[in-house]
Amino acid sequence: MNRREYLKLAGAMATTPLMSSGMQSTSAGEPAKIECSLSRLNLRHTWTTTMSSSEFRETVQLRYSRDGITGNGEGAPIVRYKEFPESARRAIESVSGKITAGDPLAYRKMLEEVRQALGPGQHAAMAAVDIAVFDWIGKKLGVPLYKFFGLDPADAPVTDFSIGIDTPEITRQKTREATDFPVLKVKVGLKTDEPTIEAVRSVTKKPIRVDANEGWTDKEEAIRKINWLESQGIEYVEQPMPAHMLEETRYVRSKVHLPIYADEACTDAHMIPQLANAYDGINVKLDKSGGILEAIRWIEMARALNLKVMLGCMVSSSCTITAAAHISPLVDHADLDGGLLVANDPWHGVRIEKGKVLLPTGPGLGLSPA
Ligand code: MG
């Protein structure tokens, strides 16, 4: 896309229902500004994990404008980390002076100052700012973000498709609907794990990963379940036990063959070295790390510790999913289907074809309004 086409698109975006009124991009020389709103994402299926069951999710949408260019960002706060959409939006607005005063081309300094100003516990808010700033930088420099980070889009791993907890009948139906995906991720962690996996296996032989979302609290139960899952041809297990049960997880890992990944246990860079003793890999998400810059740091730390890396997501629009997809060439496994679960995605961005992650080639995130 050339600059003229981009500006036309930016104008069209200002009229989408998602955005509130008066959101024109700034012209060159005008002060930077941000605009923040909440967006309700309706889910195609009721989404159930061990944590919650929901029909919709609310995310924070952020527009960062400077020099006639607008970057778009998104944050998806979730209850598990005690983060909420409205408080995330207020947190961003409370540091708007820091965001608009900073130089986005000196993004390491700018984003660190915003992170300090937001304080702890606002990872999704920080993700929204980071993504919007990187979208802006890519547009300013006229390059897609994967290129800005020196990555080859051909290295992006296949993404799996997630199947939430449901009755065996609906699980079979969802598995059939996922025919286009070569790999599935199935949510487990309840008493119904065996019937759930048997329902999926009755329909498909394709590779399956499972995510227990901290659901097994007894280490012997976890060992039993994981060994049974191995007999069902499962590839790996995510977060079998509660995040704080590090010693128990280390014991479980010593008794099973399947690789164990940390998700809820991995919420801060400083935790990663201790996770290396109990897990085989970590699940990096922009809404946990607080955006792309810190996610890359997590990935590099994990590599230095010989940990595998998967790149996951919350339920989000294509804004966050596309941001994550741009750095997916850095990781072993991708779980970037959060946008596919949404019925009213406001953006077109990354495309998923037969599980293959196809990155947009436009500057920045390369988003266009849906
Ligand atoms: Mg998970």
Short mmCIF file of C-alpha atoms and ligand atoms in Angstrom, two decimals:
data_model
loop_
_atom_site.label_atom_id
_atom_site.label_comp_id
_atom_site.label_asym_id
_atom_site.label_seq_id
_atom_site.Cartn_x
_atom_site.Cartn_y
_atom_site.Cartn_z
CA MET A 1 0.00 0.00 0.00
CA ASN A 2 1.39 3.43 -0.84
CA ARG A 3 1.03 6.47 1.38
CA ARG A 4 -1.93 7.91 -0.55
CA GLU A 5 -3.85 4.62 -0.19
CA TYR A 6 -2.95 4.47 3.49
CA LEU A 7 -4.28 7.98 4.18
CA LYS A 8 -7.51 7.10 2.37
CA LEU A 9 -7.83 4.06 4.59
CA ALA A 10 -7.08 6.05 7.75
CA GLY A 11 -9.91 8.39 6.78
CA ALA A 12 -12.28 5.44 6.29
CA MET A 13 -11.29 4.07 9.69
CA ALA A 14 -12.36 7.26 11.44
CA THR A 15 -15.92 6.57 10.30
CA THR A 16 -16.19 2.97 11.53
CA PRO A 17 -18.73 2.48 14.35
CA LEU A 18 -15.96 1.21 16.62
CA MET A 19 -14.41 4.66 16.84
CA SER A 20 -15.96 7.54 18.71
CA SER A 21 -16.55 10.85 16.97
CA GLY A 22 -13.94 13.52 16.29
CA MET A 23 -11.10 11.05 15.69
CA GLN A 24 -9.26 12.56 12.80
CA SER A 25 -5.55 11.88 12.45
CA THR A 26 -3.21 14.67 13.40
CA SER A 27 -1.41 16.54 10.64
CA ALA A 28 2.35 16.83 10.49
CA GLY A 29 3.51 19.21 13.20
CA GLU A 30 0.34 18.87 15.30
CA PRO A 31 0.80 17.45 18.80
CA ALA A 32 0.41 13.71 19.23
CA LYS A 33 -2.86 12.45 20.68
CA ILE A 34 -4.49 9.24 21.80
CA GLU A 35 -8.08 8.06 21.69
CA CYS A 36 -9.22 5.11 23.71
CA SER A 37 -12.49 3.17 23.60
CA LEU A 38 -13.91 -0.19 24.62
CA SER A 39 -15.02 -2.69 22.01
CA ARG A 40 -17.41 -5.59 22.67
CA LEU A 41 -16.35 -8.71 20.78
CA ASN A 42 -19.16 -11.25 20.40
CA LEU A 43 -18.04 -14.87 20.44
CA ARG A 44 -19.14 -17.44 17.86
CA HIS A 45 -19.54 -20.11 20.55
CA THR A 46 -19.86 -19.68 24.29
CA TRP A 47 -16.22 -19.89 25.35
CA THR A 48 -15.57 -22.09 28.38
CA THR A 49 -12.27 -22.89 30.08
CA THR A 50 -11.55 -23.89 33.68
CA MET A 51 -11.49 -20.14 34.40
CA SER A 52 -14.77 -18.84 33.03
CA SER A 53 -17.58 -19.10 30.53
CA SER A 54 -18.43 -16.11 28.33
CA GLU A 55 -20.55 -14.98 25.36
CA PHE A 56 -18.49 -11.87 24.65
CA ARG A 57 -15.25 -10.14 25.65
CA GLU A 58 -14.48 -6.46 25.96
CA THR A 59 -11.13 -5.13 24.78
CA VAL A 60 -9.51 -1.70 24.86
CA GLN A 61 -8.92 -0.14 21.43
CA LEU A 62 -6.32 2.61 21.22
CA ARG A 63 -5.54 5.08 18.44
CA TYR A 64 -2.22 6.89 18.63
CA SER A 65 -1.90 9.77 16.15
CA ARG A 66 1.11 11.88 15.35
CA ASP A 67 2.40 13.59 12.18
CA GLY A 68 -0.74 12.65 10.24
CA ILE A 69 -0.25 8.93 10.96
CA THR A 70 -2.43 6.80 13.22
CA GLY A 71 -1.28 3.59 14.89
CA ASN A 72 -3.87 1.17 16.25
CA GLY A 73 -3.47 -0.92 19.37
CA GLU A 74 -5.57 -3.24 21.50
CA GLY A 75 -5.43 -4.71 24.97
CA ALA A 76 -7.49 -7.64 26.25
CA PRO A 77 -7.58 -7.52 30.06
CA ILE A 78 -8.73 -10.74 31.73
CA VAL A 79 -10.03 -11.47 35.21
CA ARG A 80 -7.39 -14.17 35.87
CA TYR A 81 -4.77 -11.42 36.09
CA LYS A 82 -7.14 -9.03 37.91
CA GLU A 83 -7.25 -6.70 34.91
CA PHE A 84 -10.49 -5.16 33.63
CA PRO A 85 -11.40 -3.24 30.45
CA GLU A 86 -12.67 -0.07 32.09
CA SER A 87 -9.75 0.22 34.53
CA ALA A 88 -7.31 -0.48 31.67
CA ARG A 89 -8.88 2.32 29.65
CA ARG A 90 -8.67 4.71 32.63
CA ALA A 91 -5.05 3.68 33.24
CA ILE A 92 -4.12 4.55 29.65
CA GLU A 93 -5.89 7.90 29.88
CA SER A 94 -4.13 8.66 33.16
CA VAL A 95 -0.73 8.37 31.40
CA SER A 96 -1.78 10.00 28.12
CA GLY A 97 0.69 12.87 28.73
CA LYS A 98 3.61 10.40 28.84
CA ILE A 99 2.38 8.67 25.67
CA THR A 100 1.90 11.83 23.65
CA ALA A 101 5.12 13.51 24.88
CA GLY A 102 7.41 10.59 24.03
CA ASP A 103 9.32 10.13 20.76
CA PRO A 104 8.01 6.92 19.15
CA LEU A 105 11.18 6.50 17.10
CA ALA A 106 13.05 6.29 20.43
CA TYR A 107 10.53 3.62 21.33
CA ARG A 108 12.60 1.76 23.94
CA LYS A 109 12.78 4.87 26.11
CA MET A 110 9.22 5.96 25.34
CA LEU A 111 7.62 2.58 26.11
CA GLU A 112 9.71 2.10 29.26
CA GLU A 113 8.52 5.48 30.54
CA VAL A 114 4.90 4.55 29.81
CA ARG A 115 5.39 1.18 31.53
CA GLN A 116 6.79 2.89 34.63
CA ALA A 117 3.93 5.40 34.63
CA LEU A 118 1.25 2.69 34.28
CA GLY A 119 2.78 0.78 37.19
CA PRO A 120 2.33 -2.95 37.88
CA GLY A 121 -0.79 -4.92 36.98
CA GLN A 122 -1.68 -3.08 33.74
CA HIS A 123 -0.23 -5.46 31.17
CA ALA A 124 -3.15 -5.34 28.75
CA ALA A 125 -3.18 -1.52 28.88
CA MET A 126 0.57 -1.53 28.20
CA ALA A 127 0.02 -3.94 25.29
CA ALA A 128 -2.48 -1.53 23.72
CA VAL A 129 0.05 1.33 23.89
CA ASP A 130 2.98 -0.79 22.64
CA ILE A 131 1.02 -2.20 19.69
CA ALA A 132 -0.29 1.23 18.65
CA VAL A 133 3.22 2.71 18.82
CA PHE A 134 4.74 -0.11 16.73
CA ASP A 135 1.91 0.18 14.18
CA TRP A 136 2.70 3.90 13.98
CA ILE A 137 6.46 3.26 13.59
CA GLY A 138 5.89 0.73 10.78
CA LYS A 139 3.60 3.17 8.97
CA LYS A 140 6.04 6.06 9.51
CA LEU A 141 8.91 4.01 8.06
CA GLY A 142 6.74 2.36 5.41
CA VAL A 143 7.56 -1.23 6.42
CA PRO A 144 5.50 -4.13 7.76
CA LEU A 145 6.42 -4.97 11.35
CA TYR A 146 7.92 -8.38 10.57
CA LYS A 147 10.40 -6.57 8.32
CA PHE A 148 11.06 -3.89 10.95
CA PHE A 149 12.06 -6.72 13.33
CA GLY A 150 14.17 -8.45 10.68
CA LEU A 151 11.98 -11.57 10.38
CA ASP A 152 11.08 -13.83 7.48
CA PRO A 153 7.28 -14.40 7.29
CA ALA A 154 7.95 -17.85 5.79
CA ASP A 155 9.23 -18.90 9.26
CA ALA A 156 5.84 -18.27 10.93
CA PRO A 157 4.70 -21.59 12.44
CA VAL A 158 1.33 -23.16 11.74
CA THR A 159 -1.28 -22.01 14.23
CA ASP A 160 -3.59 -24.37 16.03
CA PHE A 161 -7.31 -23.88 16.56
CA SER A 162 -8.71 -23.97 20.10
CA ILE A 163 -11.69 -25.97 21.22
CA GLY A 164 -13.25 -24.81 24.51
CA ILE A 165 -14.81 -27.10 27.09
CA ASP A 166 -18.22 -28.40 26.06
CA THR A 167 -20.42 -31.49 25.85
CA PRO A 168 -19.03 -34.41 23.80
CA GLU A 169 -21.64 -33.73 21.10
CA ILE A 170 -20.70 -30.04 20.67
CA THR A 171 -17.00 -30.92 20.97
CA ARG A 172 -17.41 -33.33 18.02
CA GLN A 173 -19.24 -30.60 16.07
CA LYS A 174 -16.51 -28.01 16.79
CA THR A 175 -13.83 -30.51 15.79
CA ARG A 176 -15.60 -31.11 12.46
CA GLU A 177 -15.86 -27.33 11.93
CA ALA A 178 -12.08 -27.08 12.38
CA THR A 179 -11.29 -29.27 9.35
CA ASP A 180 -9.16 -26.49 7.86
CA PHE A 181 -6.75 -26.55 10.79
CA PRO A 182 -3.97 -29.15 10.81
CA VAL A 183 -3.47 -28.87 14.60
CA LEU A 184 -6.01 -28.49 17.44
CA LYS A 185 -5.66 -27.20 20.97
CA VAL A 186 -8.25 -28.65 23.33
CA LYS A 187 -9.14 -27.12 26.67
CA VAL A 188 -9.15 -29.64 29.52
CA GLY A 189 -8.72 -29.48 33.28
CA LEU A 190 -12.10 -30.74 34.47
CA LYS A 191 -13.59 -34.12 35.39
CA THR A 192 -14.75 -34.48 31.78
CA ASP A 193 -11.25 -34.61 30.24
CA GLU A 194 -11.38 -38.19 29.00
CA PRO A 195 -14.80 -37.90 27.29
CA THR A 196 -13.67 -34.57 25.77
CA ILE A 197 -10.52 -36.04 24.22
CA GLU A 198 -12.37 -39.19 23.13
CA ALA A 199 -14.96 -36.98 21.42
CA VAL A 200 -12.23 -35.12 19.49
CA ARG A 201 -10.40 -38.36 18.67
CA SER A 202 -13.63 -39.94 17.39
CA VAL A 203 -13.63 -37.30 14.62
CA THR A 204 -9.95 -36.67 13.84
CA LYS A 205 -6.45 -38.14 14.00
CA LYS A 206 -4.68 -34.77 13.64
CA PRO A 207 -2.14 -33.55 16.23
CA ILE A 208 -3.71 -32.22 19.43
CA ARG A 209 -2.27 -30.08 22.20
CA VAL A 210 -4.12 -29.63 25.46
CA ASP A 211 -4.39 -26.74 27.89
CA ALA A 212 -5.49 -27.59 31.42
CA ASN A 213 -5.53 -23.92 32.55
CA GLU A 214 -4.31 -24.89 36.09
CA GLY A 215 -7.17 -27.39 36.39
CA TRP A 216 -5.37 -30.34 38.03
CA THR A 217 -4.53 -29.61 41.66
CA ASP A 218 -3.30 -33.08 42.65
CA LYS A 219 0.09 -34.06 41.26
CA GLU A 220 -0.72 -37.78 41.03
CA GLU A 221 -3.94 -36.94 39.13
CA ALA A 222 -1.90 -34.71 36.79
CA ILE A 223 0.60 -37.54 36.13
CA ARG A 224 -2.24 -40.01 35.46
CA LYS A 225 -3.99 -37.61 33.09
CA ILE A 226 -0.82 -36.66 31.20
CA ASN A 227 0.20 -40.29 30.73
CA TRP A 228 -3.30 -41.10 29.46
CA LEU A 229 -3.10 -38.09 27.11
CA GLU A 230 0.20 -39.42 25.75
CA SER A 231 -1.64 -42.65 24.81
CA GLN A 232 -4.10 -40.47 22.84
CA GLY A 233 -1.34 -38.95 20.71
CA ILE A 234 -1.27 -35.56 22.43
CA GLU A 235 1.76 -33.36 21.54
CA TYR A 236 2.16 -31.34 24.73
CA VAL A 237 0.35 -30.06 27.82
CA GLU A 238 -0.06 -26.45 28.84
CA GLN A 239 -0.29 -25.35 32.47
CA PRO A 240 -1.37 -28.67 34.06
CA MET A 241 -1.30 -27.37 37.64
CA PRO A 242 -1.93 -24.00 39.32
CA ALA A 243 0.74 -21.39 38.58
CA HIS A 244 2.00 -21.25 42.18
CA MET A 245 2.58 -25.07 42.37
CA LEU A 246 6.05 -24.90 40.87
CA GLU A 247 7.56 -27.73 42.95
CA GLU A 248 4.61 -30.04 42.22
CA THR A 249 4.86 -29.24 38.51
CA ARG A 250 8.57 -30.03 38.56
CA TYR A 251 7.72 -33.42 40.14
CA VAL A 252 4.99 -34.09 37.55
CA ARG A 253 7.37 -33.23 34.74
CA SER A 254 9.92 -35.76 36.08
CA LYS A 255 7.29 -38.51 35.79
CA VAL A 256 5.89 -37.88 32.30
CA HIS A 257 7.19 -37.80 28.73
CA LEU A 258 5.03 -35.05 27.21
CA PRO A 259 6.51 -31.53 27.18
CA ILE A 260 4.92 -29.15 29.71
CA TYR A 261 4.39 -25.46 28.88
CA ALA A 262 3.87 -22.60 31.35
CA ASP A 263 1.14 -20.09 30.62
CA GLU A 264 -0.47 -18.71 33.79
CA ALA A 265 2.85 -19.37 35.59
CA CYS A 266 4.66 -17.04 33.19
CA THR A 267 3.55 -13.46 33.72
CA ASP A 268 6.83 -11.60 34.16
CA ALA A 269 10.30 -11.81 32.63
CA HIS A 270 11.93 -12.30 36.02
CA MET A 271 9.97 -15.57 36.53
CA ILE A 272 11.35 -17.24 33.40
CA PRO A 273 14.65 -18.55 34.89
CA GLN A 274 12.86 -20.42 37.70
CA LEU A 275 10.30 -21.84 35.26
CA ALA A 276 13.15 -23.50 33.36
CA ASN A 277 13.41 -26.06 36.20
CA ALA A 278 9.76 -27.13 36.03
CA TYR A 279 8.64 -26.61 32.44
CA ASP A 280 9.87 -27.35 28.92
CA GLY A 281 8.57 -24.12 27.41
CA ILE A 282 6.58 -20.93 27.95
CA ASN A 283 3.50 -19.43 26.35
CA VAL A 284 4.14 -15.77 25.48
CA LYS A 285 1.12 -13.48 25.01
CA LEU A 286 1.20 -9.76 24.29
CA ASP A 287 -1.49 -9.16 26.94
CA LYS A 288 0.75 -10.78 29.58
CA SER A 289 4.07 -9.22 28.55
CA GLY A 290 2.60 -5.78 27.87
CA GLY A 291 3.20 -5.75 24.14
CA ILE A 292 5.65 -6.67 21.41
CA LEU A 293 8.87 -5.20 22.83
CA GLU A 294 8.66 -7.14 26.09
CA ALA A 295 7.38 -10.28 24.31
CA ILE A 296 10.57 -10.36 22.23
CA ARG A 297 12.58 -10.03 25.45
CA TRP A 298 10.69 -13.01 26.96
CA ILE A 299 11.31 -15.06 23.83
CA GLU A 300 15.03 -14.30 23.89
CA MET A 301 15.27 -15.09 27.61
CA ALA A 302 13.49 -18.40 27.03
CA ARG A 303 15.87 -19.26 24.19
CA ALA A 304 18.89 -18.50 26.38
CA LEU A 305 17.49 -20.93 28.98
CA ASN A 306 16.87 -23.63 26.36
CA LEU A 307 13.08 -23.36 26.74
CA LYS A 308 10.68 -23.84 23.85
CA VAL A 309 8.35 -20.95 23.05
CA MET A 310 4.75 -20.79 21.98
CA LEU A 311 3.02 -17.55 21.10
CA GLY A 312 -0.56 -17.39 22.31
CA CYS A 313 -3.31 -14.81 22.66
CA MET A 314 -6.37 -13.86 24.62
CA VAL A 315 -9.72 -13.58 22.85
CA SER A 316 -8.98 -10.43 20.85
CA SER A 317 -9.70 -8.77 17.55
CA SER A 318 -7.33 -9.10 14.59
CA CYS A 319 -5.44 -6.07 15.92
CA THR A 320 -3.66 -7.94 18.72
CA ILE A 321 -3.58 -11.22 16.81
CA THR A 322 -1.87 -9.55 13.84
CA ALA A 323 0.63 -7.83 16.16
CA ALA A 324 1.56 -11.21 17.65
CA ALA A 325 1.64 -12.85 14.21
CA HIS A 326 4.32 -10.38 13.06
CA ILE A 327 6.77 -11.79 15.63
CA SER A 328 5.61 -15.41 15.27
CA PRO A 329 8.61 -16.30 13.05
CA LEU A 330 10.58 -16.21 16.36
CA VAL A 331 8.68 -19.07 18.06
CA ASP A 332 8.17 -22.85 17.86
CA HIS A 333 4.37 -23.00 18.10
CA ALA A 334 1.60 -20.49 17.45
CA ASP A 335 -1.81 -20.40 19.11
CA LEU A 336 -3.15 -17.33 17.34
CA ASP A 337 -6.80 -18.17 16.80
CA GLY A 338 -8.26 -15.63 19.26
CA GLY A 339 -9.69 -13.56 16.39
CA LEU A 340 -11.33 -16.58 14.75
CA LEU A 341 -13.49 -17.07 17.85
CA VAL A 342 -14.94 -13.56 17.36
CA ALA A 343 -18.11 -12.98 15.29
CA ASN A 344 -17.70 -9.19 14.85
CA ASP A 345 -13.96 -8.65 14.34
CA PRO A 346 -13.57 -4.94 13.46
CA TRP A 347 -10.31 -5.56 11.56
CA HIS A 348 -8.86 -7.48 8.65
CA GLY A 349 -5.25 -8.37 9.36
CA VAL A 350 -3.38 -11.64 9.52
CA ARG A 351 -5.05 -14.41 7.54
CA ILE A 352 -5.00 -18.04 8.56
CA GLU A 353 -5.20 -20.55 5.71
CA LYS A 354 -5.13 -24.23 6.63
CA GLY A 355 -3.38 -23.16 9.82
CA LYS A 356 -0.68 -21.24 7.95
CA VAL A 357 -0.16 -17.70 9.26
CA LEU A 358 -0.22 -15.28 6.31
CA LEU A 359 1.09 -11.88 7.37
CA PRO A 360 -0.24 -8.70 5.78
CA THR A 361 2.40 -6.82 3.82
CA GLY A 362 1.11 -3.25 4.40
CA PRO A 363 3.14 -0.94 6.66
CA GLY A 364 2.96 -1.39 10.45
CA LEU A 365 0.44 -4.05 11.44
CA GLY A 366 -1.07 -3.91 7.94
CA LEU A 367 -4.65 -3.73 9.25
CA SER A 368 -7.69 -2.55 7.33
CA PRO A 369 -11.20 -2.05 8.74
CA ALA A 370 -13.51 -5.06 8.31
MG MG B 1 -3.21 -21.29 28.15
#
